[in-house]
Tab-separated table of C-alpha atoms and ligand atoms in Angstrom:
chain	number	residue	atom	x	y	z
A	1	MET	CA	0.019	-0.007	0.015
A	2	ASN	CA	1.272	3.496	-0.868
A	3	LYS	CA	1.794	5.817	2.106
A	4	PRO	CA	-1.619	7.395	2.770
A	5	LEU	CA	-2.017	11.112	2.121
A	6	PHE	CA	-3.161	13.191	5.155
A	7	SER	CA	-4.574	16.698	5.236
A	8	PHE	CA	-5.997	18.930	7.941
A	9	GLU	CA	-8.818	21.458	7.589
A	10	PHE	CA	-9.148	24.636	9.586
A	11	PHE	CA	-11.719	27.408	9.610
A	12	PRO	CA	-10.567	31.052	9.848
A	13	PRO	CA	-10.972	32.221	13.529
A	14	GLN	CA	-12.905	35.408	14.350
A	15	THR	CA	-10.806	36.643	17.218
A	16	PRO	CA	-7.158	37.366	17.817
A	17	GLU	CA	-7.108	34.622	20.551
A	18	GLY	CA	-8.550	32.209	17.992
A	19	VAL	CA	-5.783	33.089	15.482
A	20	GLU	CA	-3.167	32.458	18.181
A	21	LYS	CA	-4.671	29.128	19.165
A	22	LEU	CA	-4.801	28.060	15.503
A	23	ALA	CA	-1.065	28.928	15.044
A	24	ALA	CA	-0.278	26.530	17.988
A	25	THR	CA	-2.559	23.898	16.534
A	26	ARG	CA	-0.758	24.153	13.183
A	27	LYS	CA	2.576	23.866	14.754
A	28	GLN	CA	1.646	20.586	16.336
A	29	LEU	CA	0.066	19.145	13.223
A	30	ALA	CA	2.841	20.329	10.991
A	31	LEU	CA	5.066	17.786	12.769
A	32	LEU	CA	3.080	15.024	11.137
A	33	HIS	CA	4.100	16.347	7.660
A	34	PRO	CA	0.618	16.448	6.122
A	35	GLU	CA	0.179	16.717	2.394
A	36	PHE	CA	-1.551	20.069	2.952
A	37	PHE	CA	-3.599	22.234	5.308
A	38	SER	CA	-6.880	23.630	4.016
A	39	VAL	CA	-8.842	26.697	5.150
A	40	THR	CA	-12.580	26.998	4.724
A	41	PHE	CA	-14.272	29.957	3.100
A	42	GLY	CA	-17.738	31.295	4.035
A	43	ALA	CA	-20.208	31.223	1.179
A	44	GLY	CA	-21.045	34.613	-0.251
A	45	GLY	CA	-17.510	35.779	0.690
A	46	SER	CA	-18.373	36.152	4.409
A	47	THR	CA	-14.909	35.051	5.560
A	48	GLN	CA	-12.969	36.156	2.496
A	49	GLU	CA	-10.460	38.414	4.283
A	50	ARG	CA	-9.930	36.088	7.219
A	51	THR	CA	-9.471	33.011	4.961
A	52	LEU	CA	-6.913	34.994	2.912
A	53	GLU	CA	-5.134	36.089	6.051
A	54	ILE	CA	-4.804	32.556	7.476
A	55	VAL	CA	-3.738	31.191	4.080
A	56	ARG	CA	-1.034	33.897	4.024
A	57	GLN	CA	0.116	32.903	7.503
A	58	ILE	CA	0.299	29.242	6.652
A	59	LYS	CA	2.202	29.884	3.411
A	60	ALA	CA	4.662	32.248	5.219
A	61	GLU	CA	5.492	29.235	7.544
A	62	GLY	CA	6.626	27.252	4.452
A	63	LEU	CA	3.697	24.870	4.728
A	64	THR	CA	1.423	23.789	1.861
A	65	VAL	CA	-2.012	25.309	1.999
A	66	ALA	CA	-5.123	24.778	-0.048
A	67	PRO	CA	-7.757	27.566	0.306
A	68	HIS	CA	-11.410	26.571	-0.087
A	69	LEU	CA	-13.276	28.655	-2.531
A	70	SER	CA	-17.141	28.626	-2.607
A	71	CYS	CA	-18.884	30.303	-5.481
A	72	VAL	CA	-22.481	30.671	-4.463
A	73	GLY	CA	-23.409	34.453	-4.177
A	74	SER	CA	-20.178	35.543	-5.892
A	75	THR	CA	-19.476	37.127	-9.233
A	76	ARG	CA	-17.050	35.839	-11.810
A	77	GLU	CA	-15.030	38.981	-11.309
A	78	ASN	CA	-14.583	38.408	-7.559
A	79	ILE	CA	-13.678	34.709	-8.022
A	80	ARG	CA	-11.253	35.652	-10.772
A	81	ALA	CA	-9.492	38.231	-8.558
A	82	LEU	CA	-9.151	35.794	-5.723
A	83	LEU	CA	-7.801	33.049	-8.085
A	84	PHE	CA	-5.078	35.351	-9.275
A	85	THR	CA	-4.229	36.528	-5.757
A	86	TYR	CA	-3.755	32.828	-4.823
A	87	LYS	CA	-1.810	32.146	-7.948
A	88	ASP	CA	0.519	35.137	-7.346
A	89	MET	CA	1.061	33.887	-3.823
A	90	GLY	CA	2.289	30.563	-5.204
A	91	ILE	CA	-0.748	28.617	-4.074
A	92	LYS	CA	-1.172	25.375	-6.128
A	93	ARG	CA	-4.234	23.701	-4.690
A	94	ILE	CA	-7.840	24.810	-4.335
A	95	VAL	CA	-10.853	23.148	-2.790
A	96	ALA	CA	-13.695	24.295	-5.077
A	97	LEU	CA	-17.244	24.285	-3.684
A	98	ARG	CA	-20.636	25.679	-4.329
A	99	GLY	CA	-21.261	26.602	-0.694
A	100	ASP	CA	-24.579	27.338	0.948
A	101	LEU	CA	-26.108	30.785	0.716
A	102	PRO	CA	-26.145	32.476	4.145
A	103	SER	CA	-29.756	32.968	5.287
A	104	GLY	CA	-31.057	36.411	4.341
A	105	MET	CA	-28.773	36.617	1.239
A	106	ALA	CA	-31.113	37.058	-1.717
A	107	THR	CA	-28.923	36.520	-4.841
A	108	THR	CA	-27.260	33.232	-5.830
A	109	GLY	CA	-24.762	35.149	-7.814
A	110	GLU	CA	-23.209	34.131	-11.158
A	111	PHE	CA	-22.487	30.457	-10.330
A	112	GLN	CA	-25.120	27.833	-9.467
A	113	TYR	CA	-23.141	24.654	-8.974
A	114	ALA	CA	-19.590	23.687	-8.195
A	115	ASN	CA	-19.031	22.177	-11.611
A	116	GLU	CA	-19.352	25.655	-13.063
A	117	LEU	CA	-16.672	26.920	-10.627
A	118	VAL	CA	-14.324	24.096	-11.596
A	119	SER	CA	-14.761	24.886	-15.284
A	120	PHE	CA	-14.150	28.581	-14.560
A	121	ILE	CA	-10.936	27.851	-12.619
A	122	ARG	CA	-9.703	25.779	-15.572
A	123	ALA	CA	-10.685	28.451	-18.078
A	124	GLN	CA	-8.941	31.174	-16.128
A	125	THR	CA	-5.834	29.485	-14.875
A	126	GLY	CA	-5.411	26.321	-16.994
A	127	GLU	CA	-3.677	23.541	-15.171
A	128	HIS	CA	-2.069	25.728	-12.496
A	129	PHE	CA	-4.224	24.530	-9.649
A	130	HIS	CA	-4.802	21.073	-8.365
A	131	ILE	CA	-8.594	21.150	-7.858
A	132	GLU	CA	-10.301	19.259	-5.025
A	133	VAL	CA	-14.097	19.004	-4.959
A	134	ALA	CA	-16.603	17.669	-2.379
A	135	ALA	CA	-18.134	14.218	-2.552
A	136	TYR	CA	-21.006	12.784	-0.484
A	137	PRO	CA	-20.958	9.080	0.392
A	138	GLU	CA	-24.364	9.556	2.129
A	139	PHE	CA	-25.568	11.882	-0.551
A	140	HIS	CA	-25.959	15.595	-0.521
A	141	PRO	CA	-29.217	16.634	1.257
A	142	GLN	CA	-30.487	18.637	-1.754
A	143	ALA	CA	-29.805	15.969	-4.382
A	144	ARG	CA	-32.833	14.883	-6.381
A	145	SER	CA	-31.827	11.244	-6.025
A	146	ALA	CA	-28.760	9.264	-4.904
A	147	HIS	CA	-27.962	8.442	-8.534
A	148	ASP	CA	-28.267	12.010	-9.691
A	149	ASP	CA	-25.853	13.122	-6.927
A	150	VAL	CA	-23.230	10.719	-8.164
A	151	LEU	CA	-23.802	12.003	-11.710
A	152	ASN	CA	-23.408	15.516	-10.482
A	153	PHE	CA	-20.131	14.510	-8.768
A	154	LYS	CA	-19.003	12.996	-12.030
A	155	ARG	CA	-19.879	16.327	-13.765
A	156	LYS	CA	-17.365	18.175	-11.446
A	157	VAL	CA	-14.652	15.693	-12.259
A	158	ALA	CA	-15.370	16.030	-16.015
A	159	ALA	CA	-15.039	19.794	-15.533
A	160	GLY	CA	-11.487	19.303	-14.430
A	161	ALA	CA	-11.336	18.259	-10.723
A	162	ASP	CA	-8.254	16.189	-9.889
A	163	SER	CA	-9.425	14.707	-6.648
A	164	ALA	CA	-12.123	14.792	-4.033
A	165	ILE	CA	-12.642	14.948	-0.260
A	166	THR	CA	-15.774	13.545	1.174
A	167	GLN	CA	-18.302	14.913	3.658
A	168	TYR	CA	-17.754	13.139	6.955
A	169	PHE	CA	-19.577	9.846	7.800
A	170	TYR	CA	-19.357	7.133	10.374
A	171	ASN	CA	-20.436	4.233	8.179
A	172	ALA	CA	-17.512	2.859	6.110
A	173	ASP	CA	-19.781	0.938	3.811
A	174	SER	CA	-21.305	4.177	2.448
A	175	TYR	CA	-17.796	5.277	1.407
A	176	PHE	CA	-16.928	1.960	-0.198
A	177	TYR	CA	-20.264	1.791	-2.055
A	178	PHE	CA	-19.841	5.396	-3.291
A	179	VAL	CA	-16.321	4.844	-4.557
A	180	ASP	CA	-17.327	1.618	-6.281
A	181	LYS	CA	-20.268	3.348	-7.998
A	182	CYS	CA	-17.954	6.169	-9.127
A	183	ARG	CA	-15.415	3.662	-10.524
A	184	LYS	CA	-18.231	1.829	-12.415
A	185	LEU	CA	-19.139	5.212	-13.950
A	186	GLY	CA	-15.588	5.703	-15.106
A	187	VAL	CA	-14.659	8.248	-12.407
A	188	THR	CA	-11.058	7.469	-11.481
A	189	VAL	CA	-9.881	10.435	-9.309
A	190	PRO	CA	-8.766	9.790	-5.727
A	191	ILE	CA	-11.675	10.136	-3.258
A	192	VAL	CA	-10.332	10.878	0.212
A	193	PRO	CA	-12.604	10.356	3.128
A	194	GLY	CA	-13.294	13.382	5.323
A	195	ILE	CA	-12.928	12.459	9.032
A	196	MET	CA	-14.697	14.270	11.795
A	197	PRO	CA	-13.290	13.477	15.272
A	198	ILE	CA	-16.083	13.244	17.980
A	199	VAL	CA	-15.413	15.884	20.517
A	200	LYS	CA	-18.803	17.377	21.635
A	201	PHE	CA	-22.012	15.440	20.986
A	202	ALA	CA	-24.404	18.349	20.755
A	203	GLN	CA	-22.271	20.275	18.258
A	204	LEU	CA	-21.778	17.066	16.155
A	205	ALA	CA	-25.544	16.379	16.255
A	206	ARG	CA	-26.293	19.904	15.025
A	207	PHE	CA	-23.707	19.793	12.193
A	208	SER	CA	-24.882	16.371	11.120
A	209	ASP	CA	-28.431	17.378	10.879
A	210	THR	CA	-27.585	20.298	8.723
A	211	CYS	CA	-25.207	18.624	6.276
A	212	GLY	CA	-26.971	15.248	5.985
A	213	ALA	CA	-24.239	13.154	7.626
A	214	GLU	CA	-25.722	10.275	9.579
A	215	ILE	CA	-24.628	9.400	13.113
A	216	PRO	CA	-25.643	5.690	13.393
A	217	ARG	CA	-28.111	5.017	16.146
A	218	TRP	CA	-25.705	2.958	18.296
A	219	ILE	CA	-23.172	5.778	18.282
A	220	ARG	CA	-25.768	8.537	18.902
A	221	LYS	CA	-27.389	6.536	21.708
A	222	THR	CA	-24.027	5.840	23.383
A	223	LEU	CA	-22.946	9.527	23.102
A	224	GLU	CA	-26.283	10.720	24.373
A	225	GLY	CA	-25.947	8.425	27.385
A	226	TYR	CA	-22.697	10.100	28.433
A	227	GLY	CA	-24.464	13.419	28.870
A	228	ASP	CA	-21.998	16.022	30.145
A	229	ASP	CA	-19.307	13.425	30.735
A	230	THR	CA	-16.898	14.942	28.088
A	231	GLU	CA	-14.069	12.545	28.899
A	232	SER	CA	-16.207	9.426	28.087
A	233	VAL	CA	-17.713	11.154	24.931
A	234	GLN	CA	-14.151	11.690	23.720
A	235	ALA	CA	-12.763	8.286	24.655
A	236	PHE	CA	-15.662	6.549	22.907
A	237	GLY	CA	-15.401	8.939	19.953
A	238	GLN	CA	-11.679	8.072	19.592
A	239	ASP	CA	-12.453	4.409	19.572
A	240	VAL	CA	-15.118	4.739	16.888
A	241	VAL	CA	-13.248	7.175	14.624
A	242	ALA	CA	-9.906	5.334	14.867
A	243	ALA	CA	-11.598	2.045	14.003
A	244	LEU	CA	-13.385	3.809	11.047
A	245	CYS	CA	-10.000	5.215	9.786
A	246	GLU	CA	-8.357	1.770	10.127
A	247	ARG	CA	-11.129	0.183	8.119
A	248	LEU	CA	-11.041	2.874	5.443
A	249	LEU	CA	-7.284	2.666	4.919
A	250	ALA	CA	-7.364	-1.154	4.942
A	251	GLY	CA	-10.073	-0.978	2.297
A	252	GLY	CA	-8.060	1.160	-0.030
A	253	ALA	CA	-8.841	4.753	0.881
A	254	PRO	CA	-5.925	6.896	-0.560
A	255	GLY	CA	-5.696	8.942	2.707
A	256	LEU	CA	-7.627	10.905	5.249
A	257	HIS	CA	-8.703	14.499	5.519
A	258	PHE	CA	-9.362	15.614	9.067
A	259	TYR	CA	-11.943	18.248	9.954
A	260	THR	CA	-9.938	19.582	12.888
A	261	LEU	CA	-12.229	22.310	14.116
A	262	ASN	CA	-8.958	24.087	14.770
A	263	GLN	CA	-7.913	21.563	17.493
A	264	ALA	CA	-4.824	19.410	17.345
A	265	ALA	CA	-5.407	16.856	20.088
A	266	PRO	CA	-8.273	14.725	18.535
A	267	ALA	CA	-6.481	14.345	15.175
A	268	LEU	CA	-3.148	13.614	16.971
A	269	GLU	CA	-4.709	10.945	19.075
A	270	ILE	CA	-6.240	9.167	16.058
A	271	TRP	CA	-2.951	9.515	14.248
A	272	LYS	CA	-1.225	7.827	17.202
A	273	ARG	CA	-3.734	4.960	17.366
A	274	LEU	CA	-3.359	4.369	13.658
A	275	GLY	CA	0.415	3.858	14.246
A	276	LEU	CA	1.420	6.129	11.405
B	301	LIG	C1	-14.604	18.704	1.965
B	301	LIG	C2	-15.645	19.763	2.062
B	301	LIG	C3	-15.278	21.080	2.302
B	301	LIG	C4	-16.204	22.114	2.426
B	301	LIG	N1	-15.785	23.372	2.592
B	301	LIG	C5	-16.729	24.395	2.596
B	301	LIG	C6	-16.239	25.738	2.742
B	301	LIG	O1	-15.085	26.040	2.858
B	301	LIG	N2	-17.254	26.685	2.628
B	301	LIG	C7	-18.573	26.460	2.488
B	301	LIG	O2	-19.345	27.399	2.416
B	301	LIG	N3	-18.965	25.186	2.439
B	301	LIG	C8	-18.120	24.173	2.490
B	301	LIG	N4	-18.529	22.823	2.310
B	301	LIG	C9	-19.946	22.574	2.304
B	301	LIG	C10	-20.510	22.655	0.815
B	301	LIG	O3	-20.379	23.944	0.312
B	301	LIG	C11	-21.962	22.288	0.856
B	301	LIG	O4	-22.158	20.903	1.169
B	301	LIG	C12	-22.804	22.722	-0.313
B	301	LIG	O5	-24.192	22.497	0.018
B	301	LIG	C13	-22.548	21.907	-1.588
B	301	LIG	O6	-21.364	22.203	-2.142
B	301	LIG	P1	-20.810	21.346	-3.363
B	301	LIG	O7	-19.523	21.996	-3.794
B	301	LIG	O8	-20.733	19.995	-3.012
B	301	LIG	O9	-21.972	21.622	-4.406
B	301	LIG	P2	-22.402	20.932	-5.784
B	301	LIG	O10	-21.429	19.932	-6.281
B	301	LIG	O11	-22.770	22.084	-6.703
B	301	LIG	O12	-23.686	20.128	-5.360
B	301	LIG	C14	-24.752	20.813	-4.634
B	301	LIG	C15	-26.062	20.083	-4.937
B	301	LIG	O13	-26.521	20.385	-6.208
B	301	LIG	C16	-26.613	19.164	-7.035
B	301	LIG	N5	-26.058	19.504	-8.325
B	301	LIG	C17	-24.753	19.710	-8.581
B	301	LIG	N6	-24.579	20.035	-9.862
B	301	LIG	C18	-25.801	20.096	-10.408
B	301	LIG	C19	-26.287	20.439	-11.679
B	301	LIG	N7	-25.398	20.787	-12.651
B	301	LIG	N8	-27.625	20.367	-11.869
B	301	LIG	C20	-28.486	19.998	-10.873
B	301	LIG	N9	-28.081	19.668	-9.679
B	301	LIG	C21	-26.743	19.763	-9.422
B	301	LIG	C22	-25.861	18.153	-6.247
B	301	LIG	O14	-26.344	16.793	-6.485
B	301	LIG	C23	-26.015	18.577	-4.858
B	301	LIG	O15	-27.243	18.135	-4.325
B	301	LIG	C24	-17.674	21.805	2.280
B	301	LIG	C25	-18.021	20.474	2.059
B	301	LIG	C26	-17.043	19.450	1.984
B	301	LIG	C27	-17.489	18.044	1.756
């Protein structure tokens, strides 16, 4: 088996303390020599400046960074300006997304779906960027059907995406089934599972309801049962997520992308347990 590729995702903090804490997190995770760090981008440009600032900081530390770029609510001109800013900074990788329109924002802007953004990036910057797109083993909540969702994923790859990162999930079979279905449709790009460590149950349940990621009943019930006992939640969470990662890698996943929520410890612990 090739050495698996690892990457870590951050969000741009809102406060100076958050920025400082993220710098410390990065320092710890950089010791694991990930393939890249990625930084999320609020749809409609809501975090544009903060994303750019964190991307600058990571780049200045000599680390590889992939900014996320979501297109909903944006104009071509705005996206083009950002692409060239990143290109001029020497950024080589972009995570291209549609995003979700913030509530209250009326216009969808000039892009409707992520495949249009991927085409636009290729048209503007040729092969400069390695383009990552999102994939959904448990299917995107707005998809008309499971099959349509896979076809829409295929459309993003046909538009020029090089690889994909999945939404998080706790059911390995959904990932294997999704990859298998893509391969049968002729989609050959690497599809890296997105991994969400379990740190706080209430927060995880909220996220999962919004993004359509299922927390299997046995996991949900066990976590609920721990109530405010954070230590037990995290210990159980580590067991579940480390076992999931092991199974994914053993089954051929090309790597793991960690949704760190700007914390080093959960990802480090899983890393240790995987013996990497
Ligand atoms: C790895 C990862 C990172 C993320 N990072 C961010 C981030 O930084 N910022 C952010 O705002 N959000 C982020 N998200 C969330 C993402 O923006 C949402 O899930 C969003 O709802 C869909 O984005 P997408 O790029 O997958 O959209 P799309 O691929 O455009 O798909 C959206 C929906 O439209 C359907 N669809 C796609 N193309 C077509 C078409 N041509 N015709 C009809 N239907 C179509 C799809 O089946 C799907 O239901 C991330 C998600 C993942 C998995």
